[in-house]
Amino acid sequence: MPTMEIDREKPVCVTGATGYVAGWIVKRLLDEGLTVHATVRDPDNAKKLAHLREVEADAPGTLKFFAADLLEPGSFHDAVAGCGVVFHTASPFQMNVEDPQKDLVDPAVQGTRNLLDAANANPSVTRVVLTSSCAAIYGDNADLQQTPRGLFDEEVWNTSSSLEHQAYSYSKTQAERAAWEMADAQSRWRLVVVNPSLVMGPGLKVHGGSESFNIIRQMGDGTMKAGVPDMGFGVVDVRDLAEAHLRAGFVPDAEGRHVISGHDTSFPEMAEQLRPKYGDRYPIPKRTLPKWAVWLFGPMMNDALDRKVISLNVGHPFRADNSKSRAELGMEYRSLSETMNDFFAQLVEHGEVKAA
Ligand code: NAP
């Protein structure tokens, strides 16, 4: 198992600290006793930051908030100043947007460039960990057929997404490409990339804005009562993903991209995990919808589920190779059942789903 070498003298920076994924990263870093420079859009919004202050109160580390916006040049400089490792998680994660260029691609790409400008300008920075995505590896499950090994791995890049089709995946691909370009143009800091699949598991609080919560909520609020499409996914637990970030930041030899995905699974299998404990009280989907039904009704239920997305993803499996993350970062992954049940328990506890 590779060991981490954590320099506790230098602060670290986490961008987008209010986010679902970032919350656990901030907690893990504070638990290590580090000083965390957390960037948020509005440091005066005490309500939005309360869960992070609570985590700080129970941890040996110190939390400092900095205002930064992805779209504002120069906005990350103060937060990055003096930091050794920078974790860049901020990026919009939404499926239904009005203007994909303005709402997804600009903040993802310009934000990454702005952040890396700050890394270039601050000599203390030795490593940048970028939260990319498996979405930068593949666009549709059907892309699996074109991969050299019949698996999504670190060698594969998403070439099928565009502004018109799978715009979120396109934004993540463009952002990661921009990051590698800037990393390759210098030699002081090392870029280490994590490429998570769909993130599930309880947040530090209920992060209603993240698509991850929409998916689990819809499995319990009746939206998917009629059934779920047979659509393949990779899933990783948010707590395991935080661990992957720490290792990407502090394992001395970590390099390149890393598929961070615990399980090759599907919507029906994800729902199946919830049925033993919750199936009698909540409308957890029991059926797999035939593809023709998804084709007919999917676009009416969800703007992101258009006919092209359906034909290239429904009935197609997802298969990824996480062996690099296990070998080089020492990753181990929680069971899918633990992830799904802990996540659903959080929604029950907070009244986000109602028992029948
Ligand atoms: P999230 O909860 O929506 O977090 C997104 C973060 O980005 C928030 O902190 C948000 O700040 C920030 N952000 C968005 N636009 C911004 C802007 N213009 N300026 C500054 N900050 C901005 O989503 P998440 O699920 O945690 O995603 C975090 C990262 O993980 C993203 O890079 C996402 O692509 C990646 N990822 C997520 C998944 C998944 O399944 N969740 C899978 C693979 C990769 P506000 O709170 O101010 O809006």
mmCIF file of C-alpha atoms and ligand atoms in Angstrom:
data_model
loop_
_atom_site.group_PDB
_atom_site.id
_atom_site.type_symbol
_atom_site.label_atom_id
_atom_site.label_comp_id
_atom_site.label_asym_id
_atom_site.label_seq_id
_atom_site.Cartn_x
_atom_site.Cartn_y
_atom_site.Cartn_z
ATOM 1 C CA MET A 1 0.000 0.000 0.000
ATOM 2 C CA PRO A 2 1.586 3.358 -0.979
ATOM 3 C CA THR A 3 1.975 5.688 1.990
ATOM 4 C CA MET A 4 1.049 9.358 1.997
ATOM 5 C CA GLU A 5 3.590 12.017 2.904
ATOM 6 C CA ILE A 6 1.550 14.882 4.292
ATOM 7 C CA ASP A 7 3.293 18.224 4.780
ATOM 8 C CA ARG A 8 1.314 19.752 7.648
ATOM 9 C CA GLU A 9 3.313 22.982 7.625
ATOM 10 C CA LYS A 10 1.859 24.291 4.383
ATOM 11 C CA PRO A 11 -1.839 25.043 3.933
ATOM 12 C CA VAL A 12 -3.824 23.319 1.187
ATOM 13 C CA CYS A 13 -6.531 24.845 -0.999
ATOM 14 C CA VAL A 14 -9.900 23.291 -1.900
ATOM 15 C CA THR A 15 -12.008 25.072 -4.527
ATOM 16 C CA GLY A 16 -15.811 24.840 -4.500
ATOM 17 C CA ALA A 17 -15.801 23.889 -0.820
ATOM 18 C CA THR A 18 -19.588 24.189 -0.515
ATOM 19 C CA GLY A 19 -20.047 21.227 -2.895
ATOM 20 C CA TYR A 20 -21.113 17.675 -2.121
ATOM 21 C CA VAL A 21 -17.785 16.083 -3.070
ATOM 22 C CA ALA A 22 -15.642 18.891 -1.629
ATOM 23 C CA GLY A 23 -17.291 18.654 1.806
ATOM 24 C CA TRP A 24 -15.777 15.251 2.530
ATOM 25 C CA ILE A 25 -12.401 16.323 1.121
ATOM 26 C CA VAL A 26 -12.359 19.350 3.450
ATOM 27 C CA LYS A 27 -13.327 17.126 6.392
ATOM 28 C CA ARG A 28 -10.620 14.568 5.598
ATOM 29 C CA LEU A 29 -7.975 17.337 5.342
ATOM 30 C CA LEU A 30 -9.079 18.992 8.601
ATOM 31 C CA ASP A 31 -9.001 15.591 10.325
ATOM 32 C CA GLU A 32 -5.345 15.355 9.232
ATOM 33 C CA GLY A 33 -4.697 18.628 11.066
ATOM 34 C CA LEU A 34 -4.114 20.718 7.954
ATOM 35 C CA THR A 35 -4.953 24.360 7.378
ATOM 36 C CA VAL A 36 -7.497 24.430 4.556
ATOM 37 C CA HIS A 37 -8.028 27.469 2.331
ATOM 38 C CA ALA A 38 -11.575 26.837 1.138
ATOM 39 C CA THR A 39 -12.856 28.842 -1.820
ATOM 40 C CA VAL A 40 -16.566 29.647 -1.971
ATOM 41 C CA ARG A 41 -18.560 32.120 -3.985
ATOM 42 C CA ASP A 42 -19.898 33.916 -0.936
ATOM 43 C CA PRO A 43 -17.913 33.653 2.321
ATOM 44 C CA ASP A 44 -20.564 35.752 4.089
ATOM 45 C CA ASN A 45 -23.284 33.157 3.553
ATOM 46 C CA ALA A 46 -22.945 31.630 7.032
ATOM 47 C CA LYS A 47 -25.874 29.255 6.510
ATOM 48 C CA LYS A 48 -24.283 27.660 3.450
ATOM 49 C CA LEU A 49 -20.972 27.221 5.273
ATOM 50 C CA ALA A 50 -22.331 26.026 8.640
ATOM 51 C CA HIS A 51 -21.717 22.315 7.959
ATOM 52 C CA LEU A 52 -18.051 23.047 7.228
ATOM 53 C CA ARG A 53 -17.656 25.113 10.394
ATOM 54 C CA GLU A 54 -19.182 22.191 12.327
ATOM 55 C CA VAL A 55 -16.634 19.810 10.854
ATOM 56 C CA GLU A 56 -13.835 22.216 11.748
ATOM 57 C CA ALA A 57 -15.019 22.394 15.355
ATOM 58 C CA ASP A 58 -14.435 18.641 15.778
ATOM 59 C CA ALA A 59 -11.129 18.454 13.912
ATOM 60 C CA PRO A 60 -7.534 19.468 14.679
ATOM 61 C CA GLY A 61 -7.192 21.460 11.428
ATOM 62 C CA THR A 62 -8.033 25.096 10.646
ATOM 63 C CA LEU A 63 -10.487 26.331 8.025
ATOM 64 C CA LYS A 64 -10.210 29.682 6.242
ATOM 65 C CA PHE A 65 -12.713 30.837 3.642
ATOM 66 C CA PHE A 66 -11.791 32.822 0.511
ATOM 67 C CA ALA A 67 -14.137 34.324 -2.074
ATOM 68 C CA ALA A 68 -13.547 33.024 -5.606
ATOM 69 C CA ASP A 69 -15.601 32.642 -8.764
ATOM 70 C CA LEU A 70 -14.594 30.335 -11.603
ATOM 71 C CA LEU A 71 -15.378 33.011 -14.173
ATOM 72 C CA GLU A 72 -13.377 35.798 -12.557
ATOM 73 C CA PRO A 73 -9.726 36.029 -13.654
ATOM 74 C CA GLY A 74 -7.339 36.338 -10.713
ATOM 75 C CA SER A 75 -9.982 35.276 -8.242
ATOM 76 C CA PHE A 76 -8.091 32.232 -6.883
ATOM 77 C CA HIS A 77 -4.768 33.982 -6.202
ATOM 78 C CA ASP A 78 -5.305 34.827 -2.527
ATOM 79 C CA ALA A 79 -6.632 31.369 -1.689
ATOM 80 C CA VAL A 80 -3.755 29.566 -3.417
ATOM 81 C CA ALA A 81 -1.007 31.817 -1.959
ATOM 82 C CA GLY A 82 1.318 29.809 0.282
ATOM 83 C CA CYS A 83 -0.403 26.468 -0.395
ATOM 84 C CA GLY A 84 1.489 23.282 -1.244
ATOM 85 C CA VAL A 85 -1.329 21.162 -2.691
ATOM 86 C CA VAL A 86 -4.408 22.563 -4.434
ATOM 87 C CA PHE A 87 -7.580 20.478 -4.907
ATOM 88 C CA HIS A 88 -9.729 21.854 -7.735
ATOM 89 C CA THR A 89 -13.260 20.493 -7.398
ATOM 90 C CA ALA A 90 -15.371 23.540 -8.357
ATOM 91 C CA SER A 91 -17.283 22.994 -11.601
ATOM 92 C CA PRO A 92 -21.000 23.043 -12.358
ATOM 93 C CA PHE A 93 -22.562 19.555 -12.209
ATOM 94 C CA GLN A 94 -25.991 19.929 -13.793
ATOM 95 C CA MET A 95 -27.736 18.023 -16.538
ATOM 96 C CA ASN A 96 -30.539 20.440 -17.455
ATOM 97 C CA VAL A 97 -29.131 23.841 -18.420
ATOM 98 C CA GLU A 98 -30.376 26.601 -20.731
ATOM 99 C CA ASP A 99 -27.078 27.540 -22.351
ATOM 100 C CA PRO A 100 -24.456 24.739 -22.198
ATOM 101 C CA GLN A 101 -21.586 27.011 -23.272
ATOM 102 C CA LYS A 102 -22.330 29.694 -20.686
ATOM 103 C CA ASP A 103 -23.644 27.460 -17.908
ATOM 104 C CA LEU A 104 -21.229 24.505 -18.161
ATOM 105 C CA VAL A 105 -18.258 24.860 -20.515
ATOM 106 C CA ASP A 106 -17.191 28.435 -19.654
ATOM 107 C CA PRO A 107 -17.084 27.942 -15.888
ATOM 108 C CA ALA A 108 -15.454 24.500 -16.214
ATOM 109 C CA VAL A 109 -12.733 25.531 -18.676
ATOM 110 C CA GLN A 110 -12.104 29.169 -17.764
ATOM 111 C CA GLY A 111 -12.326 28.233 -14.089
ATOM 112 C CA THR A 112 -9.648 25.573 -14.516
ATOM 113 C CA ARG A 113 -7.415 28.041 -16.380
ATOM 114 C CA ASN A 114 -7.943 30.737 -13.728
ATOM 115 C CA LEU A 115 -7.082 28.284 -10.968
ATOM 116 C CA LEU A 116 -3.963 27.056 -12.760
ATOM 117 C CA ASP A 117 -2.885 30.676 -13.415
ATOM 118 C CA ALA A 118 -2.931 31.039 -9.630
ATOM 119 C CA ALA A 119 -0.842 27.850 -9.280
ATOM 120 C CA ASN A 120 1.645 29.241 -11.808
ATOM 121 C CA ALA A 121 1.843 32.544 -9.927
ATOM 122 C CA ASN A 122 2.446 30.957 -6.494
ATOM 123 C CA PRO A 123 5.863 29.273 -6.096
ATOM 124 C CA SER A 124 4.683 27.322 -3.030
ATOM 125 C CA VAL A 125 2.415 25.090 -5.143
ATOM 126 C CA THR A 126 3.897 21.669 -5.885
ATOM 127 C CA ARG A 127 0.811 19.689 -6.845
ATOM 128 C CA VAL A 128 -2.663 20.282 -8.248
ATOM 129 C CA VAL A 129 -5.311 17.571 -7.910
ATOM 130 C CA LEU A 130 -8.061 18.065 -10.471
ATOM 131 C CA THR A 131 -11.511 16.569 -9.910
ATOM 132 C CA SER A 132 -12.221 15.567 -13.466
ATOM 133 C CA SER A 133 -14.698 12.772 -14.168
ATOM 134 C CA CYS A 134 -15.238 9.487 -15.966
ATOM 135 C CA ALA A 135 -17.245 11.853 -18.182
ATOM 136 C CA ALA A 136 -13.879 12.989 -19.579
ATOM 137 C CA ILE A 137 -13.179 9.335 -20.472
ATOM 138 C CA TYR A 138 -16.475 8.422 -22.137
ATOM 139 C CA GLY A 139 -19.621 10.204 -23.262
ATOM 140 C CA ASP A 140 -22.061 7.341 -23.838
ATOM 141 C CA ASN A 141 -21.981 3.721 -22.714
ATOM 142 C CA ALA A 142 -21.920 2.743 -26.404
ATOM 143 C CA ASP A 143 -18.394 4.256 -26.564
ATOM 144 C CA LEU A 144 -17.236 1.093 -24.759
ATOM 145 C CA GLN A 145 -17.302 -0.724 -28.087
ATOM 146 C CA GLN A 146 -14.576 1.574 -29.448
ATOM 147 C CA THR A 147 -12.179 1.180 -26.505
ATOM 148 C CA PRO A 148 -8.995 -0.861 -27.080
ATOM 149 C CA ARG A 149 -9.631 -3.229 -24.120
ATOM 150 C CA GLY A 150 -13.452 -3.133 -23.922
ATOM 151 C CA LEU A 151 -13.046 -1.098 -20.718
ATOM 152 C CA PHE A 152 -13.021 2.569 -19.795
ATOM 153 C CA ASP A 153 -9.514 3.261 -18.492
ATOM 154 C CA GLU A 154 -7.031 6.124 -18.165
ATOM 155 C CA GLU A 155 -5.907 5.845 -21.801
ATOM 156 C CA VAL A 156 -9.386 6.588 -23.146
ATOM 157 C CA TRP A 157 -10.689 10.106 -23.827
ATOM 158 C CA ASN A 158 -14.259 11.195 -24.454
ATOM 159 C CA THR A 159 -14.527 12.096 -28.135
ATOM 160 C CA SER A 160 -18.300 11.697 -28.524
ATOM 161 C CA SER A 161 -19.690 14.572 -26.419
ATOM 162 C CA SER A 162 -20.365 18.080 -27.709
ATOM 163 C CA LEU A 163 -22.326 21.202 -26.799
ATOM 164 C CA GLU A 164 -25.388 19.575 -28.382
ATOM 165 C CA HIS A 165 -24.976 16.070 -26.939
ATOM 166 C CA GLN A 166 -23.928 15.280 -23.319
ATOM 167 C CA ALA A 167 -22.822 18.875 -22.694
ATOM 168 C CA TYR A 168 -21.804 18.245 -19.073
ATOM 169 C CA SER A 169 -19.434 15.473 -20.205
ATOM 170 C CA TYR A 170 -18.108 17.814 -22.889
ATOM 171 C CA SER A 171 -17.428 20.500 -20.255
ATOM 172 C CA LYS A 172 -15.444 18.055 -18.114
ATOM 173 C CA THR A 173 -13.461 16.796 -21.109
ATOM 174 C CA GLN A 174 -12.561 20.309 -22.257
ATOM 175 C CA ALA A 175 -11.594 21.328 -18.716
ATOM 176 C CA GLU A 176 -9.316 18.325 -18.211
ATOM 177 C CA ARG A 177 -7.670 18.875 -21.609
ATOM 178 C CA ALA A 178 -7.044 22.535 -20.713
ATOM 179 C CA ALA A 179 -5.508 21.429 -17.415
ATOM 180 C CA TRP A 180 -3.077 19.009 -19.077
ATOM 181 C CA GLU A 181 -2.057 21.703 -21.592
ATOM 182 C CA MET A 182 -1.184 24.114 -18.789
ATOM 183 C CA ALA A 183 0.501 21.410 -16.704
ATOM 184 C CA ASP A 184 2.676 20.345 -19.629
ATOM 185 C CA ALA A 185 3.757 23.947 -20.249
ATOM 186 C CA GLN A 186 5.593 24.162 -16.904
ATOM 187 C CA SER A 187 7.571 21.880 -14.578
ATOM 188 C CA ARG A 188 7.130 23.162 -10.993
ATOM 189 C CA TRP A 189 3.795 21.640 -10.010
ATOM 190 C CA ARG A 190 2.496 18.207 -10.895
ATOM 191 C CA LEU A 191 -1.042 17.652 -12.113
ATOM 192 C CA VAL A 192 -2.724 14.551 -10.690
ATOM 193 C CA VAL A 193 -6.228 13.867 -11.973
ATOM 194 C CA VAL A 194 -9.035 11.883 -10.382
ATOM 195 C CA ASN A 195 -11.767 10.653 -12.743
ATOM 196 C CA PRO A 196 -14.711 9.594 -10.573
ATOM 197 C CA SER A 197 -17.755 7.786 -11.927
ATOM 198 C CA LEU A 198 -21.200 8.717 -10.556
ATOM 199 C CA VAL A 199 -20.751 9.733 -6.920
ATOM 200 C CA MET A 200 -23.243 8.389 -4.391
ATOM 201 C CA GLY A 201 -23.320 8.237 -0.585
ATOM 202 C CA PRO A 202 -24.306 10.648 2.169
ATOM 203 C CA GLY A 203 -23.088 14.233 1.999
ATOM 204 C CA LEU A 204 -21.975 16.221 5.019
ATOM 205 C CA LYS A 205 -25.461 17.697 4.598
ATOM 206 C CA VAL A 206 -28.236 17.235 2.010
ATOM 207 C CA HIS A 207 -26.715 18.848 -1.102
ATOM 208 C CA GLY A 208 -29.889 19.342 -3.086
ATOM 209 C CA GLY A 209 -28.027 21.070 -5.939
ATOM 210 C CA SER A 210 -25.876 18.071 -6.899
ATOM 211 C CA GLU A 211 -27.266 15.663 -9.517
ATOM 212 C CA SER A 212 -26.213 12.767 -7.268
ATOM 213 C CA PHE A 213 -28.959 13.741 -4.804
ATOM 214 C CA ASN A 214 -31.545 14.076 -7.559
ATOM 215 C CA ILE A 215 -30.926 10.478 -8.608
ATOM 216 C CA ILE A 216 -31.263 8.921 -5.154
ATOM 217 C CA ARG A 217 -34.209 11.168 -4.277
ATOM 218 C CA GLN A 218 -36.062 10.080 -7.406
ATOM 219 C CA MET A 219 -35.541 6.447 -6.386
ATOM 220 C CA GLY A 220 -37.524 7.119 -3.205
ATOM 221 C CA ASP A 221 -40.037 9.873 -3.971
ATOM 222 C CA GLY A 222 -42.135 7.991 -6.524
ATOM 223 C CA THR A 223 -40.646 9.617 -9.656
ATOM 224 C CA MET A 224 -39.237 6.234 -10.717
ATOM 225 C CA LYS A 225 -42.142 4.174 -9.322
ATOM 226 C CA ALA A 226 -42.999 2.709 -12.730
ATOM 227 C CA GLY A 227 -39.463 1.405 -13.150
ATOM 228 C CA VAL A 228 -35.961 2.430 -14.144
ATOM 229 C CA PRO A 229 -34.138 2.223 -17.473
ATOM 230 C CA ASP A 230 -31.549 -0.505 -17.896
ATOM 231 C CA MET A 231 -28.718 1.997 -18.016
ATOM 232 C CA GLY A 232 -25.176 1.119 -16.966
ATOM 233 C CA PHE A 233 -23.218 3.329 -14.549
ATOM 234 C CA GLY A 234 -20.074 3.327 -12.546
ATOM 235 C CA VAL A 235 -20.608 4.304 -8.921
ATOM 236 C CA VAL A 236 -18.178 5.466 -6.273
ATOM 237 C CA ASP A 237 -18.878 6.384 -2.658
ATOM 238 C CA VAL A 238 -18.312 10.062 -1.842
ATOM 239 C CA ARG A 239 -16.241 9.078 1.215
ATOM 240 C CA ASP A 240 -14.008 6.831 -0.898
ATOM 241 C CA LEU A 241 -13.667 9.652 -3.412
ATOM 242 C CA ALA A 242 -12.418 11.986 -0.661
ATOM 243 C CA GLU A 243 -9.819 9.371 0.234
ATOM 244 C CA ALA A 244 -8.794 9.171 -3.430
ATOM 245 C CA HIS A 245 -8.238 12.948 -3.468
ATOM 246 C CA LEU A 246 -6.047 12.762 -0.357
ATOM 247 C CA ARG A 247 -3.959 10.013 -1.923
ATOM 248 C CA ALA A 248 -3.713 11.851 -5.233
ATOM 249 C CA GLY A 249 -2.488 14.857 -3.238
ATOM 250 C CA PHE A 250 -0.003 13.158 -0.934
ATOM 251 C CA VAL A 251 1.209 9.822 -2.357
ATOM 252 C CA PRO A 252 4.641 10.943 -3.599
ATOM 253 C CA ASP A 253 4.623 9.005 -6.896
ATOM 254 C CA ALA A 254 0.991 9.618 -7.864
ATOM 255 C CA GLU A 255 0.827 10.759 -11.488
ATOM 256 C CA GLY A 256 -1.545 11.046 -14.438
ATOM 257 C CA ARG A 257 -5.245 10.178 -14.538
ATOM 258 C CA HIS A 258 -7.062 7.764 -12.208
ATOM 259 C CA VAL A 259 -10.386 6.026 -12.757
ATOM 260 C CA ILE A 260 -12.061 6.267 -9.336
ATOM 261 C CA SER A 261 -15.013 3.914 -9.541
ATOM 262 C CA GLY A 262 -15.996 1.230 -7.051
ATOM 263 C CA HIS A 263 -18.617 -0.668 -9.044
ATOM 264 C CA ASP A 264 -19.787 -1.313 -12.570
ATOM 265 C CA THR A 265 -23.519 -1.218 -12.009
ATOM 266 C CA SER A 266 -26.840 -0.015 -13.423
ATOM 267 C CA PHE A 267 -30.023 1.807 -12.358
ATOM 268 C CA PRO A 268 -31.906 -1.473 -11.668
ATOM 269 C CA GLU A 269 -29.040 -2.845 -9.568
ATOM 270 C CA MET A 270 -28.731 0.434 -7.629
ATOM 271 C CA ALA A 271 -32.450 0.329 -6.805
ATOM 272 C CA GLU A 272 -32.155 -3.344 -5.842
ATOM 273 C CA GLN A 273 -29.736 -2.407 -3.036
ATOM 274 C CA LEU A 274 -32.465 -0.343 -1.354
ATOM 275 C CA ARG A 275 -35.346 -2.822 -1.542
ATOM 276 C CA PRO A 276 -34.551 -5.133 1.424
ATOM 277 C CA LYS A 277 -34.493 -2.243 3.915
ATOM 278 C CA TYR A 278 -36.786 0.345 2.336
ATOM 279 C CA GLY A 279 -38.886 -1.434 -0.307
ATOM 280 C CA ASP A 280 -41.948 -1.957 1.925
ATOM 281 C CA ARG A 281 -42.234 1.713 2.981
ATOM 282 C CA TYR A 282 -40.981 3.694 -0.024
ATOM 283 C CA PRO A 283 -41.761 3.449 -3.752
ATOM 284 C CA ILE A 284 -38.323 2.038 -4.641
ATOM 285 C CA PRO A 285 -38.393 0.994 -8.316
ATOM 286 C CA LYS A 286 -38.992 -2.733 -8.784
ATOM 287 C CA ARG A 287 -39.150 -3.015 -12.559
ATOM 288 C CA THR A 288 -36.753 -2.434 -15.402
ATOM 289 C CA LEU A 289 -38.495 -0.386 -18.074
ATOM 290 C CA PRO A 290 -38.365 -1.828 -21.588
ATOM 291 C CA LYS A 291 -36.267 0.308 -23.908
ATOM 292 C CA TRP A 292 -39.301 1.216 -26.063
ATOM 293 C CA ALA A 293 -41.025 2.704 -22.995
ATOM 294 C CA VAL A 294 -37.941 4.782 -22.128
ATOM 295 C CA TRP A 295 -37.807 5.853 -25.780
ATOM 296 C CA LEU A 296 -41.445 6.956 -25.686
ATOM 297 C CA PHE A 297 -41.701 8.532 -22.233
ATOM 298 C CA GLY A 298 -38.089 9.347 -21.220
ATOM 299 C CA PRO A 299 -37.844 12.668 -23.084
ATOM 300 C CA MET A 300 -41.088 13.837 -21.429
ATOM 301 C CA MET A 301 -39.793 12.997 -17.947
ATOM 302 C CA ASN A 302 -36.281 14.408 -18.209
ATOM 303 C CA ASP A 303 -34.830 16.938 -20.680
ATOM 304 C CA ALA A 304 -31.406 15.259 -20.476
ATOM 305 C CA LEU A 305 -32.897 11.913 -21.580
ATOM 306 C CA ASP A 306 -33.315 12.647 -25.275
ATOM 307 C CA ARG A 307 -33.613 9.948 -27.933
ATOM 308 C CA LYS A 308 -29.906 9.934 -28.820
ATOM 309 C CA VAL A 309 -28.927 9.576 -25.146
ATOM 310 C CA ILE A 310 -31.432 6.740 -24.779
ATOM 311 C CA SER A 311 -30.269 4.822 -27.819
ATOM 312 C CA LEU A 312 -26.565 5.084 -26.899
ATOM 313 C CA ASN A 313 -26.936 4.328 -23.184
ATOM 314 C CA VAL A 314 -30.037 2.281 -22.356
ATOM 315 C CA GLY A 315 -29.298 -1.431 -22.659
ATOM 316 C CA HIS A 316 -25.569 -0.698 -22.814
ATOM 317 C CA PRO A 317 -23.326 -1.731 -19.901
ATOM 318 C CA PHE A 318 -20.656 0.408 -18.215
ATOM 319 C CA ARG A 319 -17.303 -1.260 -17.572
ATOM 320 C CA ALA A 320 -14.303 0.528 -16.095
ATOM 321 C CA ASP A 321 -10.870 -0.569 -14.923
ATOM 322 C CA ASN A 322 -10.066 0.806 -11.459
ATOM 323 C CA SER A 323 -6.848 -1.202 -11.075
ATOM 324 C CA LYS A 324 -4.544 1.840 -11.339
ATOM 325 C CA SER A 325 -6.316 3.464 -8.375
ATOM 326 C CA ARG A 326 -5.923 0.273 -6.340
ATOM 327 C CA ALA A 327 -2.268 -0.306 -7.245
ATOM 328 C CA GLU A 328 -0.900 3.237 -7.250
ATOM 329 C CA LEU A 329 -3.140 5.033 -4.750
ATOM 330 C CA GLY A 330 -3.932 1.987 -2.569
ATOM 331 C CA MET A 331 -7.674 2.546 -3.004
ATOM 332 C CA GLU A 332 -10.248 0.135 -1.559
ATOM 333 C CA TYR A 333 -13.934 0.655 -2.248
ATOM 334 C CA ARG A 334 -17.031 0.300 -0.043
ATOM 335 C CA SER A 335 -19.815 -2.051 -1.119
ATOM 336 C CA LEU A 336 -22.570 -0.656 -3.327
ATOM 337 C CA SER A 337 -25.135 -1.708 -0.729
ATOM 338 C CA GLU A 338 -23.438 0.333 2.024
ATOM 339 C CA THR A 339 -23.205 3.392 -0.238
ATOM 340 C CA MET A 340 -26.814 3.282 -1.416
ATOM 341 C CA ASN A 341 -28.307 2.491 2.002
ATOM 342 C CA ASP A 342 -26.298 5.131 3.859
ATOM 343 C CA PHE A 343 -27.313 7.665 1.189
ATOM 344 C CA PHE A 344 -31.008 6.791 1.360
ATOM 345 C CA ALA A 345 -30.898 6.852 5.181
ATOM 346 C CA GLN A 346 -29.749 10.484 4.976
ATOM 347 C CA LEU A 347 -32.760 11.412 2.818
ATOM 348 C CA VAL A 348 -35.117 9.615 5.222
ATOM 349 C CA GLU A 349 -33.556 11.342 8.216
ATOM 350 C CA HIS A 350 -33.990 14.769 6.609
ATOM 351 C CA GLY A 351 -37.541 14.151 5.368
ATOM 352 C CA GLU A 352 -36.506 14.340 1.702
ATOM 353 C CA VAL A 353 -38.544 11.198 0.928
ATOM 354 C CA LYS A 354 -41.870 10.334 2.538
ATOM 355 C CA ALA A 355 -42.867 6.843 3.714
ATOM 356 C CA ALA A 356 -46.180 5.551 2.315
HETATM 357 P P1 NAP B 1 -21.920 20.328 -6.417
HETATM 358 O O1 NAP B 1 -22.346 19.888 -5.070
HETATM 359 O O2 NAP B 1 -22.914 20.984 -7.285
HETATM 360 O O3 NAP B 1 -20.621 21.212 -6.281
HETATM 361 C C1 NAP B 1 -20.166 22.044 -7.319
HETATM 362 C C2 NAP B 1 -19.293 23.116 -6.708
HETATM 363 O O4 NAP B 1 -18.824 23.970 -7.764
HETATM 364 C C3 NAP B 1 -20.055 23.996 -5.718
HETATM 365 O O5 NAP B 1 -19.235 24.283 -4.641
HETATM 366 C C4 NAP B 1 -20.330 25.253 -6.542
HETATM 367 O O6 NAP B 1 -20.427 26.425 -5.744
HETATM 368 C C5 NAP B 1 -19.068 25.308 -7.375
HETATM 369 N N1 NAP B 1 -19.282 26.194 -8.517
HETATM 370 C C6 NAP B 1 -20.143 26.045 -9.556
HETATM 371 N N2 NAP B 1 -20.069 27.110 -10.367
HETATM 372 C C7 NAP B 1 -19.152 27.966 -9.819
HETATM 373 C C8 NAP B 1 -18.625 29.226 -10.181
HETATM 374 N N3 NAP B 1 -19.021 29.880 -11.285
HETATM 375 N N4 NAP B 1 -17.668 29.771 -9.386
HETATM 376 C C9 NAP B 1 -17.248 29.158 -8.257
HETATM 377 N N5 NAP B 1 -17.713 27.943 -7.853
HETATM 378 C C10 NAP B 1 -18.647 27.375 -8.638
HETATM 379 O O7 NAP B 1 -21.398 19.067 -7.278
HETATM 380 P P2 NAP B 1 -20.446 17.844 -6.866
HETATM 381 O O8 NAP B 1 -21.208 16.617 -7.198
HETATM 382 O O9 NAP B 1 -19.886 18.022 -5.517
HETATM 383 O O10 NAP B 1 -19.282 18.011 -7.942
HETATM 384 C C11 NAP B 1 -17.985 18.460 -7.555
HETATM 385 C C12 NAP B 1 -16.982 18.096 -8.619
HETATM 386 O O11 NAP B 1 -16.977 16.676 -8.815
HETATM 387 C C13 NAP B 1 -17.269 18.706 -9.984
HETATM 388 O O12 NAP B 1 -16.044 19.032 -10.591
HETATM 389 C C14 NAP B 1 -17.944 17.558 -10.740
HETATM 390 O O13 NAP B 1 -17.798 17.680 -12.131
HETATM 391 C C15 NAP B 1 -17.120 16.391 -10.193
HETATM 392 N N6 NAP B 1 -17.791 15.091 -10.337
HETATM 393 C C16 NAP B 1 -18.964 14.852 -9.685
HETATM 394 C C17 NAP B 1 -19.584 13.617 -9.847
HETATM 395 C C18 NAP B 1 -20.877 13.285 -9.151
HETATM 396 O O14 NAP B 1 -21.489 12.247 -9.467
HETATM 397 N N7 NAP B 1 -21.336 14.105 -8.199
HETATM 398 C C19 NAP B 1 -18.998 12.638 -10.655
HETATM 399 C C20 NAP B 1 -17.785 12.924 -11.294
HETATM 400 C C21 NAP B 1 -17.176 14.154 -11.117
HETATM 401 P P3 NAP B 1 -21.862 26.963 -5.203
HETATM 402 O O15 NAP B 1 -22.139 26.140 -3.966
HETATM 403 O O16 NAP B 1 -21.597 28.391 -4.904
HETATM 404 O O17 NAP B 1 -22.856 26.733 -6.291
#
